[in-house]
PDB file of C-alpha atoms and ligand atoms in Angstrom:
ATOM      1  CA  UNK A 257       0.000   0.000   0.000  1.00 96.00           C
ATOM      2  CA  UNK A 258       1.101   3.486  -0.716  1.00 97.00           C
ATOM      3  CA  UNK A 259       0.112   6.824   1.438  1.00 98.00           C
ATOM      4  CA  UNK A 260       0.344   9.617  -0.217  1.00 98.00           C
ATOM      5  CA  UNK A 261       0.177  13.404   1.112  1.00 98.00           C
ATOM      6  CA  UNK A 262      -0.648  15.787  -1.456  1.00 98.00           C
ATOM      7  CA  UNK A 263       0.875  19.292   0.654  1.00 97.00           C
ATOM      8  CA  UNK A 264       1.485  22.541  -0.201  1.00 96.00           C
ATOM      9  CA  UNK A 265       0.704  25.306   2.767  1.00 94.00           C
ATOM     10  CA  UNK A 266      -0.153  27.659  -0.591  1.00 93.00           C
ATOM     11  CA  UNK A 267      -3.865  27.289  -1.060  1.00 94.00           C
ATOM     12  CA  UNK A 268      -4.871  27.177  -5.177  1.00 95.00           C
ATOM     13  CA  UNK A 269      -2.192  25.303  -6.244  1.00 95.00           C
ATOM     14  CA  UNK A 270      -4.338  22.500  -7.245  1.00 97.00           C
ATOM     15  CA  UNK A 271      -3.967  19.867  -4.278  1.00 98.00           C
ATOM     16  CA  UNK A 272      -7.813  19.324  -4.384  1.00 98.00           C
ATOM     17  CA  UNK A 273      -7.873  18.714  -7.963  1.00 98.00           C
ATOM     18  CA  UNK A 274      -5.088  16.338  -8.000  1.00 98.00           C
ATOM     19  CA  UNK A 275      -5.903  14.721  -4.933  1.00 98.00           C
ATOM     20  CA  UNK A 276      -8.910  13.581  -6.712  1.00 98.00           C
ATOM     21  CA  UNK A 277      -8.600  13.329 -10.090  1.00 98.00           C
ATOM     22  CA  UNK A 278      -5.336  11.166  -9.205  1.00 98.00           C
ATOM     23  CA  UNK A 279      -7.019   8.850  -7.054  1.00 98.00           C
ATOM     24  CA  UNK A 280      -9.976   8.443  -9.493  1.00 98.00           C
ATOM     25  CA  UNK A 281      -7.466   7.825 -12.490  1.00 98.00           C
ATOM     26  CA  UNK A 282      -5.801   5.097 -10.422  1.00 98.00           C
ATOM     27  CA  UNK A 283      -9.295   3.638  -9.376  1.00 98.00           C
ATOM     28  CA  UNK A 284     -10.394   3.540 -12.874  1.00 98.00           C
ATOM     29  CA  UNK A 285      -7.355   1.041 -13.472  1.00 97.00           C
ATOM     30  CA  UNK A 286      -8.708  -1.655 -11.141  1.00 97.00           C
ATOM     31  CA  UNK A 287      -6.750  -0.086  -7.994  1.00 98.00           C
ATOM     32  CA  UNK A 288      -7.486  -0.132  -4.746  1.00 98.00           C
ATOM     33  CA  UNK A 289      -7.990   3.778  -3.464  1.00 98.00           C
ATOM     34  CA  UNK A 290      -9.137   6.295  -0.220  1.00 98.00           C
ATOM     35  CA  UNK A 291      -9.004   9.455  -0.605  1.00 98.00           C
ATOM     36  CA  UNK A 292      -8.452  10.754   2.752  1.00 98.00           C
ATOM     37  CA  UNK A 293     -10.049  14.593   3.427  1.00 98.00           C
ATOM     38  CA  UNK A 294      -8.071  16.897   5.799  1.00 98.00           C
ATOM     39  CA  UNK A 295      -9.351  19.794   5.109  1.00 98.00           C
ATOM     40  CA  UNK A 296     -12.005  21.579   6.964  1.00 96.00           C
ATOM     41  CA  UNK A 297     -13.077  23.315   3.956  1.00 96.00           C
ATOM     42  CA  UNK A 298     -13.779  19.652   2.627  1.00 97.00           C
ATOM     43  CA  UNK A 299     -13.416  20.752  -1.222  1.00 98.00           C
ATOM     44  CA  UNK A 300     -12.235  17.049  -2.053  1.00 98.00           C
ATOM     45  CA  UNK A 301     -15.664  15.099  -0.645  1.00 98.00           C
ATOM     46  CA  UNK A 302     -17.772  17.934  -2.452  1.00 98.00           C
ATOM     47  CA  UNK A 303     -15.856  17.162  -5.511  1.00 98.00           C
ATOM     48  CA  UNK A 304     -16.701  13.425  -5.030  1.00 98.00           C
ATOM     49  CA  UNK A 305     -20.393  14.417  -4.870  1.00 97.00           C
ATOM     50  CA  UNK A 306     -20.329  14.410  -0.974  1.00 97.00           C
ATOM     51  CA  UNK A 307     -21.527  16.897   1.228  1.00 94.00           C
ATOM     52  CA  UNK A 308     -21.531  16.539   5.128  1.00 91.00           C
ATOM     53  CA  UNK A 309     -24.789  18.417   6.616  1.00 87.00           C
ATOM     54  CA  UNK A 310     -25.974  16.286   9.690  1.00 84.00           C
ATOM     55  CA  UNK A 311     -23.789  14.313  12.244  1.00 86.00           C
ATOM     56  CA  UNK A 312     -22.629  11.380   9.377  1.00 93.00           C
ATOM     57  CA  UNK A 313     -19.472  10.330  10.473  1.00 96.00           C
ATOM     58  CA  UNK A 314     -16.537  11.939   9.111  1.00 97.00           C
ATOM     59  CA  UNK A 315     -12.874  12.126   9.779  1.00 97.00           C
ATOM     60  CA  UNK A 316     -13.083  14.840  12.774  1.00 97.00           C
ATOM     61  CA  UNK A 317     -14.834  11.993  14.653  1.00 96.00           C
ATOM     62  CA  UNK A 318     -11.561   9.893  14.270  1.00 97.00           C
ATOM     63  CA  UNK A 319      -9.526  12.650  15.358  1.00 97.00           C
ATOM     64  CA  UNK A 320     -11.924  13.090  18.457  1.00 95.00           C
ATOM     65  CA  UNK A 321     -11.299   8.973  19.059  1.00 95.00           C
ATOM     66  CA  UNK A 322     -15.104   8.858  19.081  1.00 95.00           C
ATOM     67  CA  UNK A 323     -15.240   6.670  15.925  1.00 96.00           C
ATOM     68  CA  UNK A 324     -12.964   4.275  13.693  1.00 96.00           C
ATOM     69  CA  UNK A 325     -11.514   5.222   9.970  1.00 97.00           C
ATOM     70  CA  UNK A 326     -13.778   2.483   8.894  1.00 96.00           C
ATOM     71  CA  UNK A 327     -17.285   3.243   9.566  1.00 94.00           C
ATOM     72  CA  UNK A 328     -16.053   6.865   8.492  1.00 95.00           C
ATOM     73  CA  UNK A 329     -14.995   5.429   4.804  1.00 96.00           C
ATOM     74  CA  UNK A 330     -17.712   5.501   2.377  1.00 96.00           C
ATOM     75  CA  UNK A 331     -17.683   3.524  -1.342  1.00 97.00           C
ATOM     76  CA  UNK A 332     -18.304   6.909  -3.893  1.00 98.00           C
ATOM     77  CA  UNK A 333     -17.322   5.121  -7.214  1.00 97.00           C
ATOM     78  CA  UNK A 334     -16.157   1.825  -8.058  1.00 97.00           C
ATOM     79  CA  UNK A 335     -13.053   1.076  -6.316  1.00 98.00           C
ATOM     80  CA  UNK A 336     -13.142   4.617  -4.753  1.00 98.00           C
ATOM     81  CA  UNK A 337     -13.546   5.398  -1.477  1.00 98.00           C
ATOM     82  CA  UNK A 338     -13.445   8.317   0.678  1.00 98.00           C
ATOM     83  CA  UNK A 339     -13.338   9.648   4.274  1.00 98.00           C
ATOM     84  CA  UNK A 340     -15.251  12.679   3.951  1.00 98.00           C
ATOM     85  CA  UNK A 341     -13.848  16.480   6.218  1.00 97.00           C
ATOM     86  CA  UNK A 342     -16.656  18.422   7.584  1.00 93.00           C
ATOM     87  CA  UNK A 343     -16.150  22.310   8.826  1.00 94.00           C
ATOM     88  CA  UNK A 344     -15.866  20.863  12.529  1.00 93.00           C
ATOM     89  CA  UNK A 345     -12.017  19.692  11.715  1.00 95.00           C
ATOM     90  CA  UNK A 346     -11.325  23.647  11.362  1.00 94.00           C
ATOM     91  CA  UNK A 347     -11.613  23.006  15.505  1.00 94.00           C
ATOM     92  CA  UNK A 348      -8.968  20.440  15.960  1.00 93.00           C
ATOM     93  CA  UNK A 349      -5.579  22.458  16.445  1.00 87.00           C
ATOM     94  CA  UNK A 350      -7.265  23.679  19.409  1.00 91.00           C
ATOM     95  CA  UNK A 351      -8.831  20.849  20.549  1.00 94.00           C
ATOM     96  CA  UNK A 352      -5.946  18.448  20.224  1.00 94.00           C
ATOM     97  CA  UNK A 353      -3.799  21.057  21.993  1.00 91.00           C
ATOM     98  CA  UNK A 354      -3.393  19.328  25.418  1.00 92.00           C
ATOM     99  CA  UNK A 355      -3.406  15.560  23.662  1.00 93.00           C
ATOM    100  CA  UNK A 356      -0.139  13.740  24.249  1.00 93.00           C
ATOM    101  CA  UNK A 357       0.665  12.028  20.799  1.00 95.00           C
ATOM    102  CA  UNK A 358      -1.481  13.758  18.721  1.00 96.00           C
ATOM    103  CA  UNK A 359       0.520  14.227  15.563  1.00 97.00           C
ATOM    104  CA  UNK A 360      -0.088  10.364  15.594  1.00 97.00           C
ATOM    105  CA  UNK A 361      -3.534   9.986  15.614  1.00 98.00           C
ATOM    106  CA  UNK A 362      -4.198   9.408  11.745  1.00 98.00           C
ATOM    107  CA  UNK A 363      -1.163   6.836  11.311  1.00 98.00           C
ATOM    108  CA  UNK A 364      -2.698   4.915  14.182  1.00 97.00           C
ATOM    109  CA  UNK A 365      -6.478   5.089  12.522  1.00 98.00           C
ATOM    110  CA  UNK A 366      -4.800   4.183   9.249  1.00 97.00           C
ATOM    111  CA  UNK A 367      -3.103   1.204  10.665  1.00 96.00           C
ATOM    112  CA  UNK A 368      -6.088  -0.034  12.193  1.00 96.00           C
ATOM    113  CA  UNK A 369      -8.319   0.488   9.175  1.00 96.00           C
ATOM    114  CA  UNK A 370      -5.913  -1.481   6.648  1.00 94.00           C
ATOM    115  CA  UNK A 371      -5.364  -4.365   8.757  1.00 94.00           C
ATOM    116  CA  UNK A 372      -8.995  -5.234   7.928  1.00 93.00           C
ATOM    117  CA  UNK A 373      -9.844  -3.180   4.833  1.00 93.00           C
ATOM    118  CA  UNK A 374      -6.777  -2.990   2.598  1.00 94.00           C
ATOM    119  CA  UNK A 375      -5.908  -0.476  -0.084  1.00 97.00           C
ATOM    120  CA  UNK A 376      -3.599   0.112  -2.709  1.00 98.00           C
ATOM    121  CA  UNK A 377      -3.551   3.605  -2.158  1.00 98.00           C
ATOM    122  CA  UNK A 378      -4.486   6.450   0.120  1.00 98.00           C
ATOM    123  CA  UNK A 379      -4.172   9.965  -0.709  1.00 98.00           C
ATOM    124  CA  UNK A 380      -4.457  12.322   1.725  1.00 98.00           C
ATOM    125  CA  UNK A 381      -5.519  15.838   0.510  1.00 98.00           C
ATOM    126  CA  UNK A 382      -3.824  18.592   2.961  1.00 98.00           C
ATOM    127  CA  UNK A 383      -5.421  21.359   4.474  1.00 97.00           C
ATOM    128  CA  UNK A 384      -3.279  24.761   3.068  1.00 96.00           C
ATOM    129  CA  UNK A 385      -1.098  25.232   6.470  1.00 93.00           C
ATOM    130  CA  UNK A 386       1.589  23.288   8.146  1.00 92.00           C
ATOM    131  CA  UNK A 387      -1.051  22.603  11.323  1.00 94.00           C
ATOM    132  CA  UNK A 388      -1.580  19.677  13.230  1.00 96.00           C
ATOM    133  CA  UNK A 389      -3.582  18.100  10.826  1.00 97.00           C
ATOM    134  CA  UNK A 390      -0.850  18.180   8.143  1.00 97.00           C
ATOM    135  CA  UNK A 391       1.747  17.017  10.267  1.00 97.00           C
ATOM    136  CA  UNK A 392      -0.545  13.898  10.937  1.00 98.00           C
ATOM    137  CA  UNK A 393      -0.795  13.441   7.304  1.00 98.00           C
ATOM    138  CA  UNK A 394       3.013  13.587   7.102  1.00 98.00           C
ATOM    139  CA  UNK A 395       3.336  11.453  10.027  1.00 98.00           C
ATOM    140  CA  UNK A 396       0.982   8.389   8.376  1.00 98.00           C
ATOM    141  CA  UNK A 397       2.535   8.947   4.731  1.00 98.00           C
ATOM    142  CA  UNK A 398       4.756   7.061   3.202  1.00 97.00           C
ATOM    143  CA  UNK A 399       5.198   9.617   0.390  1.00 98.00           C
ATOM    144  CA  UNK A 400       4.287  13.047  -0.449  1.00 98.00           C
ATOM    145  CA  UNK A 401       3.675  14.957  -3.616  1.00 98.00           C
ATOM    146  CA  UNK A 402       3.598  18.279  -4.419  1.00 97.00           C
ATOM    147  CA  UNK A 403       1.793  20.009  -6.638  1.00 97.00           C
ATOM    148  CA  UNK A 404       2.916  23.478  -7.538  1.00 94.00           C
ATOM    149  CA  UNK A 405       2.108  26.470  -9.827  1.00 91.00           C
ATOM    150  CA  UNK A 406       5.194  27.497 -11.993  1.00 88.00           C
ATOM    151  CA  UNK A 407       5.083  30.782 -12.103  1.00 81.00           C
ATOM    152  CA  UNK A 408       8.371  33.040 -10.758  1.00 73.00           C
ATOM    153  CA  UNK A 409       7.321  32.811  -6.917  1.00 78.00           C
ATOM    154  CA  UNK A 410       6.768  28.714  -7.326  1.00 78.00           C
ATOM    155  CA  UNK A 411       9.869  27.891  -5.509  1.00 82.00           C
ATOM    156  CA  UNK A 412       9.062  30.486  -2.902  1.00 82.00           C
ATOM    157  CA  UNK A 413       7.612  28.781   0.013  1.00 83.00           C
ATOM    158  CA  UNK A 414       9.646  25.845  -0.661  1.00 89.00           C
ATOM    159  CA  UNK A 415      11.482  25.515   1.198  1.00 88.00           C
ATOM    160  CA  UNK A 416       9.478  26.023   4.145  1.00 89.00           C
ATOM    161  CA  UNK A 417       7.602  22.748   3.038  1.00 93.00           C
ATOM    162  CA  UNK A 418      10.989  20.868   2.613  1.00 94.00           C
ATOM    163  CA  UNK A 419      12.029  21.852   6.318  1.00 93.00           C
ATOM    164  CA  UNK A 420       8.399  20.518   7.688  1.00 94.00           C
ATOM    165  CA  UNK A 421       8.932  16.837   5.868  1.00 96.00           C
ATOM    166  CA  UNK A 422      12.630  16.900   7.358  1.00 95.00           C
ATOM    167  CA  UNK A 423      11.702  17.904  10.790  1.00 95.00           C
ATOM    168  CA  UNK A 424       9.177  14.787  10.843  1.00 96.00           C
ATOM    169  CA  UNK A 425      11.384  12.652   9.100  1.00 95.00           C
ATOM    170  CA  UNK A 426      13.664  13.325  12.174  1.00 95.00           C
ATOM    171  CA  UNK A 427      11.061  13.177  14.929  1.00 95.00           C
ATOM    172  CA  UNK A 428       7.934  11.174  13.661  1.00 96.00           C
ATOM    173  CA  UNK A 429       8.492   9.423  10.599  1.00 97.00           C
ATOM    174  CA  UNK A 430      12.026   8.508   9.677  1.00 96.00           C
ATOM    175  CA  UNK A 431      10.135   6.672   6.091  1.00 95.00           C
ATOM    176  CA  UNK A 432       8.696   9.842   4.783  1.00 97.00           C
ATOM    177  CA  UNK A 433      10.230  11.096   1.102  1.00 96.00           C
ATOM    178  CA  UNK A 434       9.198  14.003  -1.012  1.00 97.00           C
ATOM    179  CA  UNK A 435       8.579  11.255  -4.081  1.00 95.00           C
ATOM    180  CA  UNK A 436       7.057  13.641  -6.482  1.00 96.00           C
ATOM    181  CA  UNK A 437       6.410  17.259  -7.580  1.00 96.00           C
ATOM    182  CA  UNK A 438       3.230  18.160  -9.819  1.00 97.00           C
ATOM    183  CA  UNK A 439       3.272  21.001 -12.070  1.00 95.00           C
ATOM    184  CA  UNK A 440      -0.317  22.287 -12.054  1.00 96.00           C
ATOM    185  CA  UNK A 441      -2.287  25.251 -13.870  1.00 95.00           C
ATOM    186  CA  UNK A 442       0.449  24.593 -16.890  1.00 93.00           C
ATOM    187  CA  UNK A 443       0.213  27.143 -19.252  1.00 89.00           C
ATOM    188  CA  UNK A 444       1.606  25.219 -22.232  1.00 84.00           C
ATOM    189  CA  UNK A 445       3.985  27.364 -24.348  1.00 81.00           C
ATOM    190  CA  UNK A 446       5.649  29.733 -22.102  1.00 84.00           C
ATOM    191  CA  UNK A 447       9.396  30.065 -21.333  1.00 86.00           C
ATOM    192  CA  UNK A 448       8.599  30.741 -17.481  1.00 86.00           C
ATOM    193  CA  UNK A 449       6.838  26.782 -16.588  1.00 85.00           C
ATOM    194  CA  UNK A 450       9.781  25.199 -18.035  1.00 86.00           C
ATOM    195  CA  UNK A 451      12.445  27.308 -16.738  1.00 89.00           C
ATOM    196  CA  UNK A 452      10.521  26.791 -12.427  1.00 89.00           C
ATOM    197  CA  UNK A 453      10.714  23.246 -14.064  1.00 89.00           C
ATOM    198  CA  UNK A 454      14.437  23.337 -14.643  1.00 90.00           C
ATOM    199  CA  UNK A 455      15.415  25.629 -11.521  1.00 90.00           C
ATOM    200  CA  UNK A 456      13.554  23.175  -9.306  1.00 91.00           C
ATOM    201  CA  UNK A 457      15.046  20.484 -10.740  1.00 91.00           C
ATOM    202  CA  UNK A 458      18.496  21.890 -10.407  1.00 92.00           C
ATOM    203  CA  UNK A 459      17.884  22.567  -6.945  1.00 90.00           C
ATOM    204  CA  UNK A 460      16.796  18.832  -6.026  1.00 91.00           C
ATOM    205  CA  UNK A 461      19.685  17.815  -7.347  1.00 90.00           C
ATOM    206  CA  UNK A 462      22.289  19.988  -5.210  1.00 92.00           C
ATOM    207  CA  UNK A 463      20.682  18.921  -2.541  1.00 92.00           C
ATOM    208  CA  UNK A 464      21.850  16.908   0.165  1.00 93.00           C
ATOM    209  CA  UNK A 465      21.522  13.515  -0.749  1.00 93.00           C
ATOM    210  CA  UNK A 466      20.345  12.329   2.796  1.00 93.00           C
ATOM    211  CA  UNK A 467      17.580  15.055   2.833  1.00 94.00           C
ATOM    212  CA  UNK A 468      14.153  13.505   2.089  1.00 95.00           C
ATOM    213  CA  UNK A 469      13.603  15.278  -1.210  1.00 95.00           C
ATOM    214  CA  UNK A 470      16.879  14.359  -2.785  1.00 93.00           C
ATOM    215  CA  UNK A 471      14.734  11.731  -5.007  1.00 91.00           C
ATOM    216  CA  UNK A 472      12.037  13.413  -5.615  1.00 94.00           C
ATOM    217  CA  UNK A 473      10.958  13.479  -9.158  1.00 93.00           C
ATOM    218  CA  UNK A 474       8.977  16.628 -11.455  1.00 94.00           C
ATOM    219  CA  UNK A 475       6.293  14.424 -13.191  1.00 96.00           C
ATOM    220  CA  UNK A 476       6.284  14.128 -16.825  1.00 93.00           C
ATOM    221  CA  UNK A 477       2.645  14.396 -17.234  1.00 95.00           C
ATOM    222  CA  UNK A 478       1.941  18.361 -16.523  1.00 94.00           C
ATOM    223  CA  UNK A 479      -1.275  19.312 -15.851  1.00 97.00           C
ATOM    224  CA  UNK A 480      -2.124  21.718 -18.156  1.00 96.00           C
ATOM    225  CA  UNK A 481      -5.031  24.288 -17.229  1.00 96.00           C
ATOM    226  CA  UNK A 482      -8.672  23.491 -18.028  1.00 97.00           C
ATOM    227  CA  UNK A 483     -11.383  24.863 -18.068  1.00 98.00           C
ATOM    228  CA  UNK A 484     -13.359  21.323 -17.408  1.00 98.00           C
ATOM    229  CA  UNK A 485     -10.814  20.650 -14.407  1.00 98.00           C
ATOM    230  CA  UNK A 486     -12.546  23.824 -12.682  1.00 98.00           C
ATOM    231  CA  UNK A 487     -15.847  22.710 -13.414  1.00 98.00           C
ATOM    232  CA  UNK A 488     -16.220  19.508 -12.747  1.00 98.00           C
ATOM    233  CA  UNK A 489     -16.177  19.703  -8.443  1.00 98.00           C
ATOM    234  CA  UNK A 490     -19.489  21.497  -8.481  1.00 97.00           C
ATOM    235  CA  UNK A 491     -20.918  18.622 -10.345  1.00 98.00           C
ATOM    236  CA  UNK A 492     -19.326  16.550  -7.761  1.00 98.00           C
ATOM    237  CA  UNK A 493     -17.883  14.446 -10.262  1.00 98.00           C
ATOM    238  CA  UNK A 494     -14.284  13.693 -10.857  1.00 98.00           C
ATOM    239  CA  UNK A 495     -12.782  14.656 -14.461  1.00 98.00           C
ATOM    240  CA  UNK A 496     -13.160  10.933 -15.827  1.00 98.00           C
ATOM    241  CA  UNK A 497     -16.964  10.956 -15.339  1.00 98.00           C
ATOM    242  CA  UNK A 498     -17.522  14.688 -15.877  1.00 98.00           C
ATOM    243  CA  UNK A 499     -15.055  15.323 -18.949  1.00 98.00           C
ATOM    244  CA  UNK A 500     -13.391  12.065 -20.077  1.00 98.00           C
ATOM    245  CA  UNK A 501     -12.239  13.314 -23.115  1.00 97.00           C
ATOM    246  CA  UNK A 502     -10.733  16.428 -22.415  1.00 98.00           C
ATOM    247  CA  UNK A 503      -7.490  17.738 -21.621  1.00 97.00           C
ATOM    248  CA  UNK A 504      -7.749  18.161 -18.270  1.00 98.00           C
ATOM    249  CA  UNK A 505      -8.984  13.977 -17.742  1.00 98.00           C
ATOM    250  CA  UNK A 506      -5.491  13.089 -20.132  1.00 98.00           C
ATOM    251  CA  UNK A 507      -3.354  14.929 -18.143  1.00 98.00           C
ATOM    252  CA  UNK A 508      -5.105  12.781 -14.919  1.00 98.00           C
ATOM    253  CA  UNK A 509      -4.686  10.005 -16.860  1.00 98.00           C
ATOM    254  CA  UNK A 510      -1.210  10.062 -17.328  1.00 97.00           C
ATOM    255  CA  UNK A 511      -0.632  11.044 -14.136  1.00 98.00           C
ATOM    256  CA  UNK A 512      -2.065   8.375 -12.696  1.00 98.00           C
ATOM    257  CA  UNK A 513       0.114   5.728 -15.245  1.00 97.00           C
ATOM    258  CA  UNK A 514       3.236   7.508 -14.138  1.00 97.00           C
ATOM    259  CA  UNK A 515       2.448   7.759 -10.634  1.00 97.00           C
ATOM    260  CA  UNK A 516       1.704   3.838 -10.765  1.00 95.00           C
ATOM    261  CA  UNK A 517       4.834   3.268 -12.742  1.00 90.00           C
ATOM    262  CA  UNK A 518       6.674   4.781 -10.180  1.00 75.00           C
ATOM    263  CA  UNK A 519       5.817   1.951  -7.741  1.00 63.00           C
ATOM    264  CA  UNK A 520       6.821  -0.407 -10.448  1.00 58.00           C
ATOM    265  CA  UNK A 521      10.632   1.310 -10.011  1.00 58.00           C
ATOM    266  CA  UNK A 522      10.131   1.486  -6.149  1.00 51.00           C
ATOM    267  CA  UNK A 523       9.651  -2.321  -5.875  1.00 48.00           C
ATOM    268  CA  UNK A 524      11.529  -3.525  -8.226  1.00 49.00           C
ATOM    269  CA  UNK A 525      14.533  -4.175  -6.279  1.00 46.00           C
ATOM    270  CA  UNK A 526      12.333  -5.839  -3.685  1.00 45.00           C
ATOM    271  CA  UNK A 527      11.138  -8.157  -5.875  1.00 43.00           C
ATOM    272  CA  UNK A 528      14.840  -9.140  -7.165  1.00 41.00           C
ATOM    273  CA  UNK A 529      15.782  -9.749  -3.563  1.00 39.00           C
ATOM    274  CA  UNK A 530      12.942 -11.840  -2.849  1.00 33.00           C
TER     275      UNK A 530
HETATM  276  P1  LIG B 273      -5.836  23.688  -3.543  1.00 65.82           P
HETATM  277  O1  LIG B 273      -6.490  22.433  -3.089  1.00 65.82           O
HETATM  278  O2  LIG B 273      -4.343  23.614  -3.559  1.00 65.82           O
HETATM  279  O3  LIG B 273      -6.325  24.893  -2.813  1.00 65.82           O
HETATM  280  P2  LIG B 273      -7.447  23.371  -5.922  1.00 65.82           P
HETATM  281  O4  LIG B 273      -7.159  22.016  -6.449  1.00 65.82           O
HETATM  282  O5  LIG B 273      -8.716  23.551  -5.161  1.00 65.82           O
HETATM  283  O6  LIG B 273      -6.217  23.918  -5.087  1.00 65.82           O
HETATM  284  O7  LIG B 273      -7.406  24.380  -7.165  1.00 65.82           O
HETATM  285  C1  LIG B 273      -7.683  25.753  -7.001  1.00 65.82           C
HETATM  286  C2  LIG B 273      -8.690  26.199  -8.067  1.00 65.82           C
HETATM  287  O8  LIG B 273      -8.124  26.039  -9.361  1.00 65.82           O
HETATM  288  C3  LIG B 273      -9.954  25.377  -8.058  1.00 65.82           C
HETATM  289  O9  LIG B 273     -11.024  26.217  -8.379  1.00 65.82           O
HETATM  290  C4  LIG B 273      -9.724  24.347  -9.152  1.00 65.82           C
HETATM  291  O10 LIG B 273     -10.950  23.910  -9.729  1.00 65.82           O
HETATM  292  C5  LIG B 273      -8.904  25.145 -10.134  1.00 65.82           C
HETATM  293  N1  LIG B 273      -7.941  24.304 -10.875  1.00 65.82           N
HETATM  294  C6  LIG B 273      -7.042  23.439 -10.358  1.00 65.82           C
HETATM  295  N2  LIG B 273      -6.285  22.895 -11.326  1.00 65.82           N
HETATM  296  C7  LIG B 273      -6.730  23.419 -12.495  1.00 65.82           C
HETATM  297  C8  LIG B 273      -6.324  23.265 -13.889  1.00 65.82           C
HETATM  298  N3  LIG B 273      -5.331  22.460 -14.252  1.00 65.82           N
HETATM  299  N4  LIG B 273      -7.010  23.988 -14.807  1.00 65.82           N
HETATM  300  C9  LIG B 273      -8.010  24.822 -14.448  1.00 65.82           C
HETATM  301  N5  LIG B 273      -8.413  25.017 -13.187  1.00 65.82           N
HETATM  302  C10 LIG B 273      -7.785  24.331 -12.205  1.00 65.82           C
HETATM  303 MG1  LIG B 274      -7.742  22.101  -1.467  1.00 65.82          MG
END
């Protein structure tokens, strides 16, 4: 299984969009996926087509300890599932203030939740800060991507990001790598996208080989911006069912073969050893 934070503390960048889209596109190829909400705003369940308006259980209530990652996960599309975020988990900073361990609260819900229902994937859609609730995110992942804007301030903000995954690689979660970067909102033929491209890559490679970015790789498939990409969350549909022919669901698509062929690489070696 694979757990996968999708951070950036920069709201718009397109977390949301590829949170979804990514976890449908990998769905839609027989896999195993739960998209996990953590954000209060809870802009990925409305883009499945759910929206939280009585006491349904969502993933606040695991945070609280009142209820299990299980009964929270719901079945939205074939092979899809999601725990849903409702406006109360805009509360939990506060609330989890005096809890001992509570960076580790979503790690320990995961854990429980596979050992019975298993997944190939979970993708954990950040809240825009570095708060409590993404530091449990970085805490249970395994991975994390980023997806960023290039445009001439991408790379600022950076490295703010890069310090948070090394501080919890250090105290919580000595697994965690930076695996991939996203480039979102594309604008195909402009000189600026590809040179953030090339100055971020640059900068990945100068870095310290021991630092948990140091392999991270800038996806081929670039998400170029579309119109359909925007639309389709208030039909609560990801871009496969809403669009599956536009630019926008290719992109997803490819993403989703790259991001699949990725694990292919990771366990290779395992595979030879076994
Ligand atoms: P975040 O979760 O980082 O705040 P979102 O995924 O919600 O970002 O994206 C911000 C806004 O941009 C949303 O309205 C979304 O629909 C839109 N958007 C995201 N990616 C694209 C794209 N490639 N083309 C067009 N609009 C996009
Ligand atoms: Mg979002």
């Amino acid at each position: 299984m694979r757990i996968i934070a999708v951070m950036n503390q920069k709201g718009g960048v397109g977390k949301t969009t590829t949170s979804v889209n990514l976890a449908a596109g990998l769905s839609k190829m027989g896999k195993r996926v739960c998209v996990v909400d953590l954000d209060p705003q809870a802009h990925a369940s409305l883009h499945l087509g759910v929206e939280i308006l009585g006491n349904e259980t969502t993933i606040y209530n695991v945070f609280t300890g009142e209820k299990k990652m299980a009964d929270s996960r719901r079945l939205v599309a074939p092979n899809l599932w999601l725990t849903p975020s409702s406006l109360d988990l805009a509360g939990t900073e506060l609330e989890l203030v005096d809890t001992v361990g509570r960076e580790l609260i979503l790690r320990d819900a995961i854990n429980e939740m596979v050992a019975t229902h298993p997944f190939d994937y979970m993708i954990m859609d950040c809240p825009p800060s570095l708060g409590v609730l993404t530091i449990n995110a970085l805490s249970a992942a395994g991975e994390v991507f980023i997806p960023l804007q290039p445009h001439f301030l991408a790379l600022h903000g950076l490295s703010k990001l890069f310090e948070t995954t090394a501080l919890v690689t250090r105290r919580l979660n000595r697994n965690l790598r930076v695996s991939g970067i996203v480039l979102c909102l594309y604008e195909t033929g402009t000189r600026l996208a590809e040179d953030v491209a090339q100055d971020l890559s640059l900068f990945l490679k100068q870095s310290d080989p021991e630092a948990p970015w140091y392999n991270a790789r800038i996806f081929q498939s670039r998400i170029r911006r579309n119109i359909k990409l925007a639309e389709a969350p208030s039909f609560g549909q990801s871009i496969f069912d809403y669009a599956s022919k536009c630019p926008g669901a290719q992109d997803y698509g490819m993403l989703a073969e790259e991001v699949e062929g990725l694990a292919a690489t990771r366990q290779a070696p395992l595979s030879k050893a076994g």
